[in-house]
């Protein structure tokens, strides 16, 4: 038997190759299996899950799958037991051709987290392909004149198998003329041939039939045959002869058509037609050679006529025959081996095999995002590929295996800055010039709830008019969230807290989706001036994030309260003010005072007084102060004036529209003696009552002093503790003043305390200003002679604009109208009353949130203006132990001392009175200058 093919290596060489292969596989990190070709469906290949260290229970949840660049249906994995098995027919020859090594490369990918394993399944060859000749019969024409040992080449058989299965042994049917010549292994290109052993005799045997059999080395053996029909020709003594039997040519791939490959030349020693040579390809040459190459019959030039591709075939073996024109024709043979040189004509190929998208923005650096595989059909340097990533992004490429890259996270992500990345992966080979290929990878960043809703500003000021309709929209809050989808879905709610005795949700509500704030009920400025609350904005993420905004709702005043008269007043009856007026009084004498208050603020609470015209058009001898409400005489009274005067005083505020009230003043004109007796009787009655109570008051004073001492001690201890604490707003600092006023006229001023309620949800209403004055009148004591005060005095009072109550310090002449609230804008007003006796009144100018200022002037040229009762004697400021005493110094030195008022103690000073008997003229003179002592409890 004769062996033809790749050779049979020795046992030692085979063992060394196996050891090197095992070492390479261990270093590469692959799992290697082998399976014979043509294995049946379900054939066991290996326990892939166990070999990769994966639990069977993880295969389905982690999305276990296989990816193959070749046919993906050849092998399959049973996810129940983790066994790799044959899924469809595997034909090694179809898969790898005649390559010595044939493997199926699998990429096993599991997600959550992403892992990639490389599995190589070697397909082992079985002897399933018999040797095949290119034709079933070959005709040979041999002249009988050929000498012995002449050689006639034959085309051998081919076997699609490899290794031992492709090692062919040739046998020639027995005959006496020819033997079979098989070249040794080193002469692979030398063809199989017949050797003439015995000269031919055409007359004895014109045709010879032989059978050539090829047997492979497989188990079992497979064979192939070809019939050789030898026709013995008559003498053409010399056949064409080539210079060499083998010509080797190197040809670059992608050469153009018409490129010369080689110019063959054969010689024939014969002459004439027997020496004329015709060149042609061998009849058994493969069809693909004829499609790519052409030989000129006369010149022997072989040229290119088809596309030469190194990746399709790395070499071509062309058998050429040279026939002469003799009869019978003789032929010479040679082989042209065309070796194709590789050119860098194939760009790299990129494939994205797995994506873990979208990636959350809080993913840690090093997270595997996608797997990218590259390949290049070229060889050598032309097939070496390097990958790069553009642009500069928080990702990088990491080479995990040969021609495999992982796209991993390199730095932190922020979806609010960049929501998606368009990456360009470029693969470039090492050829010259180099070729490249690119693949776009879009990486979407998934949102994480890492941004809380934010408001444009931390606090809003809202102004709402009082008496609003229930359910009216007063403001809209809006918060923005930089996140996406449900993480950016903002809902609004009210932060519940108490406002005094009620909860804030009883006043307002917030729409959860739109953020609109509604007033649930009409707001009353007199009850609630400032409503402070918070609105919370929460997103829909998990866990939800949120923030708060503060709303300060200022309730603006409207003129919804008419002036209220303080009735009944001293001497009044039936809701009217009654006074006795001596007929001897002169012009400008104050005979009565109308008192009124208005619950509104600002101009809505600024009151003015007007005297209604008398019936019949008579000019009344009385007038009323425009802003003081003091009823005074315009001239000296005479006998013609009616003894009873009925005056209607219209009290009007400055709102739009203005609201009014009417007061009735009843004046009885009496003689001076009757008025003095009435006054004396009243004073004497009071003196007797006081004398009766002196004895009882001694014990009361002792008890009050003891209690007051204990109270003072407690207050001092409390103040010391508060001052020793860290300073806070409002502690140990100047508080809001409490104003206590006393008067020196014959009637006490009205006392009113009003609490200003400013609700912020953090405490009870606070008292901004309290004004106290006695409400019980006290007539002049017996023996006191009224004296006219010095009219030249001025007083200016500055009150906070935040006060919204009408604090009437009538006797002090400080305030004639309630100051405005924080929402009032006072006009600039400076006017004098029509009457010269009224003096100048300047309403608040430029009043805002900080201050209101009122100024009253009584000039020295106004002797008729009564003034002792217009100035408060003392002010007591809370938080300060001082008592501020304002002393009124008339030019007449008959007043010696002024009253002092303190808390918890009554101090009374007596004035020395000068009485002159017998001189009634002097008595009347002193009546206008005398003042009556007043005390305040």
XYZ file of C-alpha atoms in Angstrom, residues 197-523:
327
model
C 7.377 -0.677 -17.600
C 7.163 -2.446 -20.944
C 7.077 -0.922 -24.443
C 3.695 -0.703 -26.003
C 2.696 -2.415 -29.211
C -0.264 -0.843 -30.874
C -0.773 -3.825 -33.117
C -0.837 -6.131 -30.091
C -2.971 -3.946 -27.838
C -4.326 -0.696 -29.233
C -6.263 0.016 -25.995
C -5.564 -0.867 -22.392
C -8.182 -0.598 -19.596
C -6.912 -0.015 -16.025
C -8.690 0.743 -12.740
C -7.102 3.094 -10.205
C -8.467 2.652 -6.652
C -7.964 5.102 -3.746
C -8.545 3.866 -0.182
C -8.507 6.174 2.870
C -7.175 5.297 6.324
C -10.429 5.564 8.194
C -12.259 2.915 10.130
C -14.048 1.545 8.218
C -12.187 2.181 4.998
C -13.811 4.060 2.150
C -12.688 3.818 -1.475
C -12.999 5.626 -4.770
C -12.100 4.500 -8.299
C -11.395 5.922 -11.734
C -11.127 4.055 -15.048
C -8.052 4.681 -17.135
C -8.518 4.204 -20.871
C -5.081 4.066 -22.551
C -5.079 4.464 -26.325
C -1.820 3.398 -27.975
C -0.858 5.866 -30.676
C 1.294 5.469 -33.581
C 4.806 6.877 -33.548
C 5.243 10.561 -32.828
C 8.623 10.049 -31.357
C 9.143 13.262 -29.308
C 6.691 14.903 -26.961
C 6.873 18.554 -25.912
C 9.052 19.093 -22.858
C 8.878 21.938 -20.273
C 11.970 23.352 -18.638
C 10.713 22.334 -15.199
C 7.976 20.209 -13.898
C 6.964 22.809 -11.232
C 6.715 26.572 -11.619
C 6.058 28.695 -8.475
C 4.561 32.185 -8.916
C 3.623 34.813 -6.286
C 0.595 36.902 -7.143
C -0.939 39.727 -5.041
C -4.631 39.527 -4.463
C -7.048 41.925 -6.104
C -4.930 42.242 -9.245
C -6.728 43.517 -12.296
C -7.900 41.312 -15.098
C -5.303 40.650 -17.788
C -2.425 40.586 -15.337
C 0.259 38.170 -16.578
C 0.885 35.300 -14.207
C 3.586 33.340 -16.080
C 4.728 32.689 -19.643
C 5.245 28.972 -20.146
C 7.543 27.566 -22.832
C 7.801 23.966 -23.927
C 10.093 22.540 -26.631
C 9.605 19.653 -29.074
C 12.522 18.049 -30.920
C 10.274 17.064 -33.784
C 9.824 19.163 -36.846
C 6.808 20.430 -38.637
C 3.448 19.741 -37.197
C 4.970 17.289 -34.734
C 6.961 20.217 -33.324
C 4.140 22.784 -33.188
C 2.892 23.046 -29.587
C -0.537 23.950 -28.278
C -0.907 24.888 -24.530
C -3.974 24.148 -22.465
C -5.079 23.473 -18.925
C -5.345 19.897 -17.917
C -8.764 18.450 -18.525
C -9.190 17.572 -14.866
C -8.366 21.063 -13.529
C -10.940 22.504 -11.087
C -13.595 24.818 -12.534
C -12.704 27.734 -10.214
C -9.218 27.810 -11.757
C -10.678 28.102 -15.228
C -12.877 30.971 -13.972
C -9.889 32.918 -12.652
C -7.046 32.108 -15.074
C -6.620 31.785 -18.876
C -3.792 30.254 -20.884
C -3.011 31.368 -24.432
C -2.924 28.289 -26.678
C -0.050 29.513 -28.828
C 2.160 31.502 -26.467
C 1.568 29.679 -23.185
C 0.868 32.929 -21.275
C -1.326 32.515 -18.212
C -3.287 35.654 -17.334
C -5.875 36.622 -14.734
C -9.498 36.775 -15.814
C -11.308 36.671 -12.441
C -11.165 38.134 -8.952
C -8.227 36.879 -6.935
C -9.069 36.880 -3.222
C -6.611 35.743 -0.595
C -9.443 35.148 1.873
C -11.068 32.775 -0.661
C -7.956 30.772 -1.522
C -4.365 31.257 -0.483
C -2.871 29.247 -3.426
C -3.864 27.762 -6.797
C -2.293 24.650 -8.340
C -2.670 24.755 -12.143
C -1.795 21.733 -14.282
C -0.754 22.657 -17.829
C -0.441 20.401 -20.861
C 1.543 21.075 -24.065
C 0.414 19.018 -27.112
C 2.169 18.893 -30.432
C 0.340 18.692 -33.712
C 1.692 15.358 -34.666
C -0.412 12.308 -35.153
C -0.944 11.019 -32.770
C -0.207 14.173 -30.748
C 2.259 13.981 -27.912
C 1.931 15.985 -24.699
C 4.227 17.465 -22.129
C 3.055 18.366 -18.587
C 3.990 20.891 -15.863
C 2.437 22.356 -12.734
C 2.128 26.089 -11.970
C 1.756 26.850 -8.241
C 0.293 30.347 -7.828
C 0.732 31.651 -4.245
C -1.593 34.568 -3.401
C -0.192 37.376 -1.279
C -2.524 39.008 1.224
C -3.462 42.675 0.826
C -5.185 44.835 3.417
C -8.489 44.801 1.587
C -10.815 43.861 4.418
C -11.906 46.382 7.000
C -12.432 45.188 10.570
C -15.914 44.070 11.496
C -17.621 45.108 14.730
C -20.486 43.363 16.459
C -22.287 44.399 19.663
C -23.283 41.106 21.177
C -24.872 42.136 24.463
C -26.284 45.251 26.010
C -27.142 45.971 29.647
C -29.199 49.061 28.967
C -30.355 51.432 30.184
C -27.726 51.900 32.874
C -28.829 53.591 36.116
C -27.123 56.860 36.870
C -25.942 55.574 40.247
C -24.069 52.626 38.696
C -20.616 52.084 40.138
C -17.486 52.565 37.997
C -16.402 49.268 36.502
C -19.935 48.165 35.606
C -19.940 46.205 32.335
C -22.349 47.797 29.873
C -21.891 45.914 26.612
C -19.678 43.321 24.919
C -18.104 44.150 21.554
C -16.415 41.616 19.266
C -14.128 42.517 16.355
C -12.750 40.486 13.474
C -10.681 41.019 10.331
C -10.524 38.519 7.467
C -7.020 39.584 6.589
C -3.992 37.834 8.030
C -0.829 38.899 9.759
C -0.475 42.553 10.520
C -3.399 43.324 8.257
C -5.645 41.332 10.563
C -4.449 42.800 13.860
C -7.197 45.101 15.145
C -7.104 47.818 17.814
C -10.333 49.372 19.155
C -10.815 52.921 20.375
C -13.731 54.882 21.848
C -14.825 58.422 21.004
C -15.745 60.987 22.162
C -14.338 61.595 25.640
C -17.081 60.058 27.762
C -17.289 58.391 31.165
C -16.735 54.991 29.545
C -13.746 52.960 28.452
C -12.974 49.834 26.473
C -11.320 46.924 28.233
C -9.864 44.007 26.266
C -11.198 40.843 27.885
C -10.155 38.240 25.308
C -8.638 38.099 21.858
C -10.769 40.318 19.623
C -13.268 40.873 22.440
C -13.788 44.130 24.311
C -16.022 45.155 27.187
C -17.485 48.642 27.410
C -17.329 49.518 31.124
C -18.261 52.560 33.160
C -15.214 54.670 33.967
C -16.694 57.450 36.116
C -19.941 58.515 37.763
C -23.014 59.394 35.690
C -25.544 62.170 36.082
C -28.705 61.830 34.028
C -29.674 65.418 34.709
C -26.470 66.554 32.965
C -26.414 63.989 30.137
C -29.393 61.684 29.590
C -27.892 59.581 26.795
C -24.508 59.029 25.230
C -23.879 58.354 21.545
C -20.632 56.405 21.487
C -18.550 55.580 18.446
C -16.403 52.476 18.674
C -13.706 52.425 15.983
C -11.721 49.322 15.041
C -8.518 49.887 13.033
C -6.232 47.202 11.628
C -2.463 47.318 11.348
C -2.280 47.358 7.553
C -0.724 50.068 5.447
C -2.789 51.987 4.761
C -4.877 50.874 7.662
C -8.586 50.209 7.340
C -11.163 50.932 9.986
C -14.764 50.296 10.821
C -17.055 52.004 13.291
C -20.121 51.032 15.243
C -22.456 53.349 17.088
C -23.493 52.411 20.596
C -26.236 54.400 22.281
C -26.068 54.269 26.065
C -29.184 55.554 27.789
C -28.875 56.637 31.408
C -31.777 55.544 33.590
C -33.049 58.073 36.088
C -32.586 57.675 39.833
C -34.547 59.789 42.264
C -31.627 61.941 43.419
C -33.147 65.411 43.037
C -35.766 66.888 45.338
C -38.374 69.338 43.996
C -37.148 72.918 44.323
C -39.069 76.164 44.500
C -37.918 79.347 42.789
C -37.611 81.069 46.160
C -37.913 79.875 49.758
C -40.680 82.291 50.714
C -43.540 84.101 49.001
C -45.581 87.097 50.139
C -49.230 86.972 49.088
C -51.673 89.841 49.484
C -55.372 88.977 49.710
C -58.237 91.343 50.337
C -60.451 90.423 53.209
C -63.996 89.174 52.686
C -62.874 87.044 49.787
C -65.374 84.487 48.438
C -64.888 80.942 49.805
C -62.778 78.737 47.569
C -61.104 81.587 45.697
C -57.668 81.019 44.221
C -55.086 83.177 45.997
C -51.730 81.844 44.774
C -50.040 79.061 42.835
C -46.864 77.365 44.043
C -44.672 75.583 41.562
C -41.693 73.334 42.176
C -39.419 71.832 39.562
C -37.761 68.429 39.757
C -34.721 67.717 37.583
C -35.486 63.983 37.514
C -37.624 62.242 34.919
C -40.920 60.370 34.707
C -42.403 59.447 38.063
C -39.333 60.792 39.857
C -40.235 64.258 38.535
C -43.978 63.978 39.209
C -44.502 66.604 41.908
C -47.457 66.603 44.271
C -48.251 69.369 46.729
C -49.643 69.215 50.227
C -50.204 71.536 53.140
C -47.879 71.279 56.139
C -50.390 71.093 58.945
C -49.911 73.231 62.011
C -52.089 75.206 64.403
C -52.969 78.843 63.942
C -54.170 79.911 67.325
C -57.049 77.625 68.235
C -57.526 76.311 64.697
C -55.510 74.324 62.210
C -54.161 75.948 59.062
C -56.120 73.516 56.862
C -59.313 75.186 57.996
C -58.166 78.388 56.299
C -56.501 77.238 53.071
C -56.103 74.165 50.895
C -53.598 73.169 48.193
C -54.412 71.286 45.016
C -52.152 68.242 44.943
C -51.373 68.393 41.206
C -51.529 72.041 40.163
C -50.170 73.609 43.361
C -53.003 76.140 43.460
C -53.708 77.543 46.918
C -57.358 78.235 47.727
C -58.895 80.159 50.617
C -61.549 77.912 52.138
C -63.397 80.699 53.905
C -63.610 84.480 53.854
C -60.661 86.029 55.628
